[in-house]
Amino acid sequence: MRTIRALAALAVAASALSALPAVAHDAAQSSTARPVLVCGTDAATRRAFTREHGAAPVFITAREALALQPSDPAWSTPRCMTSVEHARYVSAATTYARTAR
């Protein structure tokens, strides 16, 4: 069940990540995708992630996601974010969007 929620959250996290100007990509840079999943930290989720992606999950924080630059190298395996960090990320993205107007 957690894996399904993590996969469903991929679309939310990916769209939020791509919505920020700091990590926005133009058409030429679309090959440097940086997918982020909302993952649980339990053993079952870690095993499922490893089975799906061939590597253990690497967790990032909201601050690290916000600090990404278009020139940063892409990663080959999706990164994970806890639900708490995702909430922080969405809150920061919303605050940024309100002040950027």
mmCIF file of N, CA, C and O in Angstrom:
data_model
loop_
_atom_site.group_PDB
_atom_site.id
_atom_site.type_symbol
_atom_site.label_atom_id
_atom_site.label_comp_id
_atom_site.label_asym_id
_atom_site.label_seq_id
_atom_site.Cartn_x
_atom_site.Cartn_y
_atom_site.Cartn_z
ATOM 1 N N MET A 1 0.815 -1.187 0.000
ATOM 2 C CA MET A 1 0.000 0.000 0.000
ATOM 3 C C MET A 1 0.867 1.263 0.000
ATOM 4 O O MET A 1 0.581 2.193 -0.696
ATOM 5 N N ARG A 2 1.941 1.237 0.792
ATOM 6 C CA ARG A 2 2.815 2.404 0.835
ATOM 7 C C ARG A 2 3.510 2.628 -0.506
ATOM 8 O O ARG A 2 3.752 3.747 -0.902
ATOM 9 N N THR A 3 3.841 1.527 -1.178
ATOM 10 C CA THR A 3 4.491 1.643 -2.479
ATOM 11 C C THR A 3 3.559 2.307 -3.472
ATOM 12 O O THR A 3 3.974 3.150 -4.263
ATOM 13 N N ILE A 4 2.278 1.973 -3.414
ATOM 14 C CA ILE A 4 1.300 2.594 -4.316
ATOM 15 C C ILE A 4 1.201 4.074 -4.032
ATOM 16 O O ILE A 4 1.184 4.891 -4.942
ATOM 17 N N ARG A 5 1.164 4.434 -2.745
ATOM 18 C CA ARG A 5 1.122 5.857 -2.400
ATOM 19 C C ARG A 5 2.392 6.564 -2.858
ATOM 20 O O ARG A 5 2.346 7.690 -3.329
ATOM 21 N N ALA A 6 3.529 5.886 -2.736
ATOM 22 C CA ALA A 6 4.794 6.489 -3.166
ATOM 23 C C ALA A 6 4.795 6.716 -4.672
ATOM 24 O O ALA A 6 5.232 7.762 -5.149
ATOM 25 N N LEU A 7 4.300 5.748 -5.416
ATOM 26 C CA LEU A 7 4.258 5.907 -6.867
ATOM 27 C C LEU A 7 3.249 6.977 -7.278
ATOM 28 O O LEU A 7 3.486 7.738 -8.208
ATOM 29 N N ALA A 8 2.118 7.045 -6.581
ATOM 30 C CA ALA A 8 1.128 8.077 -6.893
ATOM 31 C C ALA A 8 1.673 9.466 -6.575
ATOM 32 O O ALA A 8 1.355 10.438 -7.261
ATOM 33 N N ALA A 9 2.502 9.539 -5.558
ATOM 34 C CA ALA A 9 3.066 10.833 -5.182
ATOM 35 C C ALA A 9 4.160 11.283 -6.141
ATOM 36 O O ALA A 9 4.547 12.444 -6.134
ATOM 37 N N LEU A 10 4.653 10.381 -6.981
ATOM 38 C CA LEU A 10 5.678 10.746 -7.959
ATOM 39 C C LEU A 10 5.213 11.894 -8.832
ATOM 40 O O LEU A 10 5.937 12.848 -9.050
ATOM 41 N N ALA A 11 3.999 11.800 -9.325
ATOM 42 C CA ALA A 11 3.482 12.852 -10.191
ATOM 43 C C ALA A 11 3.409 14.177 -9.458
ATOM 44 O O ALA A 11 3.756 15.223 -10.000
ATOM 45 N N VAL A 12 2.988 14.148 -8.204
ATOM 46 C CA VAL A 12 2.887 15.369 -7.410
ATOM 47 C C VAL A 12 4.269 15.966 -7.178
ATOM 48 O O VAL A 12 4.496 17.153 -7.389
ATOM 49 N N ALA A 13 5.197 15.135 -6.739
ATOM 50 C CA ALA A 13 6.545 15.627 -6.454
ATOM 51 C C ALA A 13 7.247 16.098 -7.718
ATOM 52 O O ALA A 13 7.912 17.128 -7.719
ATOM 53 N N ALA A 14 7.091 15.356 -8.799
ATOM 54 C CA ALA A 14 7.757 15.733 -10.045
ATOM 55 C C ALA A 14 7.191 17.038 -10.590
ATOM 56 O O ALA A 14 7.941 17.896 -11.054
ATOM 57 N N SER A 15 5.878 17.215 -10.509
ATOM 58 C CA SER A 15 5.300 18.454 -11.021
ATOM 59 C C SER A 15 5.672 19.629 -10.128
ATOM 60 O O SER A 15 5.951 20.721 -10.609
ATOM 61 N N ALA A 16 5.714 19.399 -8.819
ATOM 62 C CA ALA A 16 6.118 20.478 -7.914
ATOM 63 C C ALA A 16 7.585 20.822 -8.122
ATOM 64 O O ALA A 16 7.966 21.992 -8.107
ATOM 65 N N LEU A 17 8.412 19.811 -8.322
ATOM 66 C CA LEU A 17 9.835 20.039 -8.534
ATOM 67 C C LEU A 17 10.086 20.807 -9.816
ATOM 68 O O LEU A 17 10.905 21.711 -9.860
ATOM 69 N N SER A 18 9.343 20.490 -10.859
ATOM 70 C CA SER A 18 9.564 21.167 -12.129
ATOM 71 C C SER A 18 8.912 22.535 -12.188
ATOM 72 O O SER A 18 9.190 23.325 -13.084
ATOM 73 N N ALA A 19 8.041 22.846 -11.218
ATOM 74 C CA ALA A 19 7.360 24.132 -11.232
ATOM 75 C C ALA A 19 8.230 25.270 -10.716
ATOM 76 O O ALA A 19 7.963 26.430 -10.997
ATOM 77 N N LEU A 20 9.265 24.955 -9.970
ATOM 78 C CA LEU A 20 10.113 26.006 -9.411
ATOM 79 C C LEU A 20 11.106 26.522 -10.440
ATOM 80 O O LEU A 20 11.724 25.746 -11.147
ATOM 81 N N PRO A 21 11.283 27.837 -10.510
ATOM 82 C CA PRO A 21 12.254 28.386 -11.453
ATOM 83 C C PRO A 21 13.662 27.872 -11.229
ATOM 84 O O PRO A 21 14.429 27.733 -12.167
ATOM 85 N N ALA A 22 14.044 27.570 -9.987
ATOM 86 C CA ALA A 22 15.403 27.109 -9.714
ATOM 87 C C ALA A 22 15.702 25.773 -10.366
ATOM 88 O O ALA A 22 16.845 25.456 -10.634
ATOM 89 N N VAL A 23 14.687 24.983 -10.634
ATOM 90 C CA VAL A 23 14.912 23.689 -11.243
ATOM 91 C C VAL A 23 14.120 23.523 -12.533
ATOM 92 O O VAL A 23 13.967 22.427 -13.031
ATOM 93 N N ALA A 24 13.599 24.625 -13.046
ATOM 94 C CA ALA A 24 12.828 24.545 -14.283
ATOM 95 C C ALA A 24 13.749 24.161 -15.429
ATOM 96 O O ALA A 24 14.916 24.520 -15.474
ATOM 97 N N HIS A 25 13.207 23.401 -16.350
ATOM 98 C CA HIS A 25 13.992 22.931 -17.476
ATOM 99 C C HIS A 25 13.385 23.481 -18.759
ATOM 100 O O HIS A 25 12.186 23.510 -18.919
ATOM 101 N N ASP A 26 14.231 23.892 -19.684
ATOM 102 C CA ASP A 26 13.708 24.218 -21.003
ATOM 103 C C ASP A 26 13.761 22.953 -21.851
ATOM 104 O O ASP A 26 14.193 21.896 -21.400
ATOM 105 N N ALA A 27 13.299 23.025 -23.068
ATOM 106 C CA ALA A 27 13.208 21.832 -23.909
ATOM 107 C C ALA A 27 14.571 21.170 -24.122
ATOM 108 O O ALA A 27 14.674 19.955 -24.198
ATOM 109 N N ALA A 28 15.623 21.951 -24.182
ATOM 110 C CA ALA A 28 16.957 21.388 -24.412
ATOM 111 C C ALA A 28 17.468 20.628 -23.202
ATOM 112 O O ALA A 28 18.310 19.749 -23.335
ATOM 113 N N GLN A 29 16.986 20.963 -22.008
ATOM 114 C CA GLN A 29 17.478 20.321 -20.807
ATOM 115 C C GLN A 29 16.523 19.267 -20.274
ATOM 116 O O GLN A 29 16.706 18.771 -19.175
ATOM 117 N N SER A 30 15.499 18.886 -21.026
ATOM 118 C CA SER A 30 14.523 17.936 -20.522
ATOM 119 C C SER A 30 15.116 16.554 -20.292
ATOM 120 O O SER A 30 14.535 15.742 -19.593
ATOM 121 N N SER A 31 16.282 16.275 -20.847
ATOM 122 C CA SER A 31 16.914 14.976 -20.636
ATOM 123 C C SER A 31 17.566 14.875 -19.263
ATOM 124 O O SER A 31 17.999 13.807 -18.868
ATOM 125 N N THR A 32 17.655 15.952 -18.516
ATOM 126 C CA THR A 32 18.252 15.935 -17.184
ATOM 127 C C THR A 32 17.165 15.849 -16.119
ATOM 128 O O THR A 32 17.171 16.608 -15.162
ATOM 129 N N ALA A 33 16.234 14.933 -16.286
ATOM 130 C CA ALA A 33 15.139 14.775 -15.337
ATOM 131 C C ALA A 33 15.667 14.327 -13.980
ATOM 132 O O ALA A 33 16.633 13.573 -13.898
ATOM 133 N N ARG A 34 15.013 14.785 -12.955
ATOM 134 C CA ARG A 34 15.366 14.427 -11.587
ATOM 135 C C ARG A 34 14.114 13.981 -10.853
ATOM 136 O O ARG A 34 13.574 14.723 -10.038
ATOM 137 N N PRO A 35 13.639 12.764 -11.130
ATOM 138 C CA PRO A 35 12.411 12.317 -10.471
ATOM 139 C C PRO A 35 12.604 12.122 -8.975
ATOM 140 O O PRO A 35 13.654 11.675 -8.524
ATOM 141 N N VAL A 36 11.572 12.498 -8.220
ATOM 142 C CA VAL A 36 11.580 12.354 -6.772
ATOM 143 C C VAL A 36 10.290 11.647 -6.363
ATOM 144 O O VAL A 36 9.213 12.037 -6.795
ATOM 145 N N LEU A 37 10.420 10.609 -5.543
ATOM 146 C CA LEU A 37 9.277 9.867 -5.037
ATOM 147 C C LEU A 37 9.082 10.155 -3.559
ATOM 148 O O LEU A 37 10.055 10.367 -2.838
ATOM 149 N N VAL A 38 7.842 10.162 -3.115
ATOM 150 C CA VAL A 38 7.573 10.218 -1.688
ATOM 151 C C VAL A 38 7.579 8.778 -1.210
ATOM 152 O O VAL A 38 6.752 7.975 -1.621
ATOM 153 N N CYS A 39 8.568 8.446 -0.373
ATOM 154 C CA CYS A 39 8.782 7.064 0.047
ATOM 155 C C CYS A 39 8.680 6.936 1.560
ATOM 156 O O CYS A 39 9.027 7.858 2.293
ATOM 157 N N GLY A 40 8.256 5.763 1.987
ATOM 158 C CA GLY A 40 8.306 5.425 3.395
ATOM 159 C C GLY A 40 9.711 5.008 3.759
ATOM 160 O O GLY A 40 10.548 4.727 2.896
ATOM 161 N N THR A 41 9.978 4.952 5.037
ATOM 162 C CA THR A 41 11.320 4.572 5.483
ATOM 163 C C THR A 41 11.362 3.147 6.027
ATOM 164 O O THR A 41 12.392 2.722 6.538
ATOM 165 N N ASP A 42 10.253 2.418 5.888
ATOM 166 C CA ASP A 42 10.207 1.052 6.412
ATOM 167 C C ASP A 42 10.952 0.088 5.491
ATOM 168 O O ASP A 42 11.250 0.394 4.340
ATOM 169 N N ALA A 43 11.231 -1.092 6.000
ATOM 170 C CA ALA A 43 12.017 -2.091 5.257
ATOM 171 C C ALA A 43 11.302 -2.561 3.996
ATOM 172 O O ALA A 43 11.941 -2.771 2.961
ATOM 173 N N ALA A 44 9.983 -2.716 4.057
ATOM 174 C CA ALA A 44 9.238 -3.184 2.882
ATOM 175 C C ALA A 44 9.323 -2.182 1.731
ATOM 176 O O ALA A 44 9.487 -2.571 0.564
ATOM 177 N N THR A 45 9.221 -0.907 2.044
ATOM 178 C CA THR A 45 9.321 0.113 1.009
ATOM 179 C C THR A 45 10.728 0.144 0.424
ATOM 180 O O THR A 45 10.899 0.277 -0.785
ATOM 181 N N ARG A 46 11.729 0.006 1.264
ATOM 182 C CA ARG A 46 13.114 -0.024 0.778
ATOM 183 C C ARG A 46 13.345 -1.203 -0.157
ATOM 184 O O ARG A 46 13.976 -1.065 -1.195
ATOM 185 N N ARG A 47 12.807 -2.374 0.208
ATOM 186 C CA ARG A 47 12.945 -3.549 -0.659
ATOM 187 C C ARG A 47 12.224 -3.335 -1.986
ATOM 188 O O ARG A 47 12.742 -3.671 -3.049
ATOM 189 N N ALA A 48 11.020 -2.781 -1.928
ATOM 190 C CA ALA A 48 10.261 -2.540 -3.158
ATOM 191 C C ALA A 48 10.982 -1.537 -4.049
ATOM 192 O O ALA A 48 11.047 -1.713 -5.272
ATOM 193 N N PHE A 49 11.541 -0.493 -3.461
ATOM 194 C CA PHE A 49 12.275 0.499 -4.235
ATOM 195 C C PHE A 49 13.486 -0.138 -4.894
ATOM 196 O O PHE A 49 13.750 0.078 -6.084
ATOM 197 N N THR A 50 14.214 -0.931 -4.129
ATOM 198 C CA THR A 50 15.405 -1.597 -4.667
ATOM 199 C C THR A 50 15.024 -2.542 -5.798
ATOM 200 O O THR A 50 15.700 -2.601 -6.828
ATOM 201 N N ARG A 51 13.922 -3.259 -5.637
ATOM 202 C CA ARG A 51 13.469 -4.173 -6.685
ATOM 203 C C ARG A 51 13.075 -3.396 -7.943
ATOM 204 O O ARG A 51 13.404 -3.783 -9.053
ATOM 205 N N GLU A 52 12.395 -2.277 -7.780
ATOM 206 C CA GLU A 52 11.936 -1.472 -8.924
ATOM 207 C C GLU A 52 13.071 -0.752 -9.643
ATOM 208 O O GLU A 52 13.081 -0.652 -10.856
ATOM 209 N N HIS A 53 14.010 -0.207 -8.883
ATOM 210 C CA HIS A 53 15.007 0.693 -9.458
ATOM 211 C C HIS A 53 16.434 0.157 -9.434
ATOM 212 O O HIS A 53 17.346 0.811 -9.947
ATOM 213 N N GLY A 54 16.649 -0.985 -8.816
ATOM 214 C CA GLY A 54 17.968 -1.600 -8.836
ATOM 215 C C GLY A 54 18.986 -1.002 -7.892
ATOM 216 O O GLY A 54 20.163 -1.321 -7.964
ATOM 217 N N ALA A 55 18.559 -0.124 -7.022
ATOM 218 C CA ALA A 55 19.464 0.486 -6.044
ATOM 219 C C ALA A 55 18.661 0.866 -4.810
ATOM 220 O O ALA A 55 17.454 1.085 -4.886
ATOM 221 N N ALA A 56 19.343 0.956 -3.692
ATOM 222 C CA ALA A 56 18.678 1.372 -2.454
ATOM 223 C C ALA A 56 18.241 2.828 -2.575
ATOM 224 O O ALA A 56 18.878 3.619 -3.285
ATOM 225 N N PRO A 57 17.155 3.206 -1.906
ATOM 226 C CA PRO A 57 16.690 4.587 -2.003
ATOM 227 C C PRO A 57 17.671 5.581 -1.387
ATOM 228 O O PRO A 57 18.314 5.296 -0.382
ATOM 229 N N VAL A 58 17.800 6.722 -2.032
ATOM 230 C CA VAL A 58 18.603 7.826 -1.523
ATOM 231 C C VAL A 58 17.626 8.948 -1.196
ATOM 232 O O VAL A 58 16.896 9.431 -2.066
ATOM 233 N N PHE A 59 17.564 9.337 0.069
ATOM 234 C CA PHE A 59 16.617 10.347 0.505
ATOM 235 C C PHE A 59 17.221 11.742 0.384
ATOM 236 O O PHE A 59 18.407 11.942 0.656
ATOM 237 N N ILE A 60 16.393 12.692 -0.038
ATOM 238 C CA ILE A 60 16.811 14.088 -0.084
ATOM 239 C C ILE A 60 15.841 14.897 0.761
ATOM 240 O O ILE A 60 14.710 14.484 1.000
ATOM 241 N N THR A 61 16.286 16.041 1.196
ATOM 242 C CA THR A 61 15.436 16.926 1.988
ATOM 243 C C THR A 61 14.806 17.970 1.079
ATOM 244 O O THR A 61 15.202 18.134 -0.085
ATOM 245 N N ALA A 62 13.844 18.674 1.621
ATOM 246 C CA ALA A 62 13.197 19.749 0.876
ATOM 247 C C ALA A 62 14.226 20.818 0.516
ATOM 248 O O ALA A 62 14.228 21.339 -0.603
ATOM 249 N N ARG A 63 15.099 21.114 1.438
ATOM 250 C CA ARG A 63 16.130 22.130 1.190
ATOM 251 C C ARG A 63 17.040 21.730 0.037
ATOM 252 O O ARG A 63 17.392 22.546 -0.814
ATOM 253 N N GLU A 64 17.425 20.447 -0.011
ATOM 254 C CA GLU A 64 18.267 19.966 -1.107
ATOM 255 C C GLU A 64 17.532 20.033 -2.442
ATOM 256 O O GLU A 64 18.117 20.414 -3.459
ATOM 257 N N ALA A 65 16.246 19.704 -2.438
ATOM 258 C CA ALA A 65 15.458 19.771 -3.672
ATOM 259 C C ALA A 65 15.322 21.208 -4.153
ATOM 260 O O ALA A 65 15.409 21.486 -5.350
ATOM 261 N N LEU A 66 15.146 22.141 -3.239
ATOM 262 C CA LEU A 66 15.018 23.547 -3.611
ATOM 263 C C LEU A 66 16.339 24.133 -4.091
ATOM 264 O O LEU A 66 16.350 25.092 -4.863
ATOM 265 N N ALA A 67 17.443 23.554 -3.657
ATOM 266 C CA ALA A 67 18.758 24.072 -4.038
ATOM 267 C C ALA A 67 19.246 23.549 -5.386
ATOM 268 O O ALA A 67 20.282 23.992 -5.874
ATOM 269 N N LEU A 68 18.523 22.621 -5.992
ATOM 270 C CA LEU A 68 18.953 22.078 -7.284
ATOM 271 C C LEU A 68 19.010 23.172 -8.349
ATOM 272 O O LEU A 68 18.161 24.044 -8.401
ATOM 273 N N GLN A 69 20.008 23.092 -9.168
ATOM 274 C CA GLN A 69 20.190 24.025 -10.275
ATOM 275 C C GLN A 69 20.069 23.263 -11.589
ATOM 276 O O GLN A 69 20.403 22.076 -11.642
ATOM 277 N N PRO A 70 19.637 23.917 -12.663
ATOM 278 C CA PRO A 70 19.554 23.234 -13.964
ATOM 279 C C PRO A 70 20.892 22.648 -14.418
ATOM 280 O O PRO A 70 20.921 21.657 -15.125
ATOM 281 N N SER A 71 21.977 23.229 -13.982
ATOM 282 C CA SER A 71 23.298 22.744 -14.398
ATOM 283 C C SER A 71 23.769 21.542 -13.588
ATOM 284 O O SER A 71 24.758 20.904 -13.946
ATOM 285 N N ASP A 72 23.078 21.207 -12.497
ATOM 286 C CA ASP A 72 23.457 20.044 -11.696
ATOM 287 C C ASP A 72 23.243 18.772 -12.504
ATOM 288 O O ASP A 72 22.302 18.681 -13.286
ATOM 289 N N PRO A 73 24.099 17.787 -12.318
ATOM 290 C CA PRO A 73 23.930 16.537 -13.082
ATOM 291 C C PRO A 73 22.648 15.818 -12.691
ATOM 292 O O PRO A 73 22.225 15.865 -11.538
ATOM 293 N N ALA A 74 22.045 15.152 -13.666
ATOM 294 C CA ALA A 74 20.845 14.357 -13.411
ATOM 295 C C ALA A 74 21.242 13.086 -12.690
ATOM 296 O O ALA A 74 22.400 12.679 -12.714
ATOM 297 N N TRP A 75 20.298 12.452 -12.035
ATOM 298 C CA TRP A 75 20.592 11.186 -11.396
ATOM 299 C C TRP A 75 19.900 10.063 -12.135
ATOM 300 O O TRP A 75 18.865 10.238 -12.743
ATOM 301 N N SER A 76 20.516 8.890 -12.090
ATOM 302 C CA SER A 76 19.999 7.760 -12.863
ATOM 303 C C SER A 76 18.863 7.043 -12.144
ATOM 304 O O SER A 76 18.007 6.448 -12.788
ATOM 305 N N THR A 77 18.833 7.084 -10.823
ATOM 306 C CA THR A 77 17.785 6.454 -10.025
ATOM 307 C C THR A 77 16.982 7.548 -9.333
ATOM 308 O O THR A 77 17.562 8.508 -8.839
ATOM 309 N N PRO A 78 15.653 7.424 -9.291
ATOM 310 C CA PRO A 78 14.867 8.446 -8.582
ATOM 311 C C PRO A 78 15.319 8.605 -7.137
ATOM 312 O O PRO A 78 15.784 7.655 -6.515
ATOM 313 N N ARG A 79 15.201 9.785 -6.622
ATOM 314 C CA ARG A 79 15.486 10.050 -5.217
ATOM 315 C C ARG A 79 14.186 9.926 -4.439
ATOM 316 O O ARG A 79 13.098 10.028 -4.990
ATOM 317 N N CYS A 80 14.296 9.752 -3.144
ATOM 318 C CA CYS A 80 13.137 9.645 -2.272
ATOM 319 C C CYS A 80 13.077 10.843 -1.344
ATOM 320 O O CYS A 80 14.092 11.470 -1.041
ATOM 321 N N MET A 81 11.857 11.137 -0.907
ATOM 322 C CA MET A 81 11.606 12.209 0.037
ATOM 323 C C MET A 81 10.540 11.677 0.999
ATOM 324 O O MET A 81 9.577 11.053 0.564
ATOM 325 N N THR A 82 10.729 11.902 2.291
ATOM 326 C CA THR A 82 9.713 11.469 3.244
ATOM 327 C C THR A 82 8.484 12.359 3.101
ATOM 328 O O THR A 82 8.557 13.455 2.519
ATOM 329 N N SER A 83 7.370 11.928 3.635
ATOM 330 C CA SER A 83 6.145 12.721 3.529
ATOM 331 C C SER A 83 6.284 14.041 4.279
ATOM 332 O O SER A 83 5.744 15.071 3.843
ATOM 333 N N VAL A 84 7.030 14.048 5.358
ATOM 334 C CA VAL A 84 7.265 15.289 6.111
ATOM 335 C C VAL A 84 8.083 16.267 5.271
ATOM 336 O O VAL A 84 7.761 17.461 5.174
ATOM 337 N N GLU A 85 9.149 15.776 4.640
ATOM 338 C CA GLU A 85 9.967 16.636 3.785
ATOM 339 C C GLU A 85 9.165 17.114 2.576
ATOM 340 O O GLU A 85 9.324 18.246 2.132
ATOM 341 N N HIS A 86 8.306 16.258 2.050
ATOM 342 C CA HIS A 86 7.478 16.665 0.913
ATOM 343 C C HIS A 86 6.549 17.803 1.311
ATOM 344 O O HIS A 86 6.363 18.763 0.557
ATOM 345 N N ALA A 87 5.970 17.721 2.503
ATOM 346 C CA ALA A 87 5.110 18.808 2.991
ATOM 347 C C ALA A 87 5.912 20.098 3.129
ATOM 348 O O ALA A 87 5.428 21.186 2.766
ATOM 349 N N ARG A 88 7.129 20.001 3.624
ATOM 350 C CA ARG A 88 7.994 21.189 3.714
ATOM 351 C C ARG A 88 8.296 21.753 2.330
ATOM 352 O O ARG A 88 8.306 22.959 2.121
ATOM 353 N N TYR A 89 8.551 20.849 1.394
ATOM 354 C CA TYR A 89 8.853 21.269 0.027
ATOM 355 C C TYR A 89 7.671 21.994 -0.602
ATOM 356 O O TYR A 89 7.835 23.055 -1.198
ATOM 357 N N VAL A 90 6.487 21.420 -0.474
ATOM 358 C CA VAL A 90 5.292 22.038 -1.048
ATOM 359 C C VAL A 90 5.035 23.386 -0.397
ATOM 360 O O VAL A 90 4.705 24.365 -1.076
ATOM 361 N N SER A 91 5.219 23.471 0.918
ATOM 362 C CA SER A 91 5.032 24.734 1.629
ATOM 363 C C SER A 91 6.019 25.785 1.132
ATOM 364 O O SER A 91 5.643 26.936 0.876
ATOM 365 N N ALA A 92 7.271 25.397 0.974
ATOM 366 C CA ALA A 92 8.286 26.335 0.487
ATOM 367 C C ALA A 92 8.000 26.749 -0.946
ATOM 368 O O ALA A 92 8.154 27.919 -1.309
ATOM 369 N N ALA A 93 7.562 25.808 -1.778
ATOM 370 C CA ALA A 93 7.261 26.126 -3.175
ATOM 371 C C ALA A 93 6.082 27.070 -3.267
ATOM 372 O O ALA A 93 6.075 28.006 -4.087
ATOM 373 N N THR A 94 5.072 26.869 -2.420
ATOM 374 C CA THR A 94 3.913 27.741 -2.412
ATOM 375 C C THR A 94 4.302 29.144 -1.947
ATOM 376 O O THR A 94 3.876 30.131 -2.526
ATOM 377 N N THR A 95 5.109 29.218 -0.911
ATOM 378 C CA THR A 95 5.562 30.520 -0.401
ATOM 379 C C THR A 95 6.378 31.236 -1.468
ATOM 380 O O THR A 95 6.206 32.435 -1.712
ATOM 381 N N TYR A 96 7.262 30.514 -2.149
ATOM 382 C CA TYR A 96 8.085 31.088 -3.207
ATOM 383 C C TYR A 96 7.219 31.613 -4.341
ATOM 384 O O TYR A 96 7.435 32.696 -4.853
ATOM 385 N N ALA A 97 6.211 30.838 -4.705
ATOM 386 C CA ALA A 97 5.320 31.242 -5.805
ATOM 387 C C ALA A 97 4.550 32.504 -5.448
ATOM 388 O O ALA A 97 4.321 33.368 -6.298
ATOM 389 N N ARG A 98 4.137 32.619 -4.179
ATOM 390 C CA ARG A 98 3.398 33.822 -3.762
ATOM 391 C C ARG A 98 4.289 35.053 -3.766
ATOM 392 O O ARG A 98 3.854 36.133 -4.128
ATOM 393 N N THR A 99 5.543 34.922 -3.361
ATOM 394 C CA THR A 99 6.419 36.086 -3.290
ATOM 395 C C THR A 99 7.040 36.437 -4.621
ATOM 396 O O THR A 99 7.548 37.534 -4.813
ATOM 397 N N ALA A 100 7.009 35.517 -5.588
ATOM 398 C CA ALA A 100 7.641 35.756 -6.888
ATOM 399 C C ALA A 100 6.752 36.549 -7.836
ATOM 400 O O ALA A 100 7.192 36.959 -8.889
ATOM 401 N N ARG A 101 5.522 36.780 -7.470
ATOM 402 C CA ARG A 101 4.612 37.509 -8.364
ATOM 403 C C ARG A 101 5.001 38.915 -8.550
ATOM 404 O O ARG A 101 5.426 39.754 -8.117
#
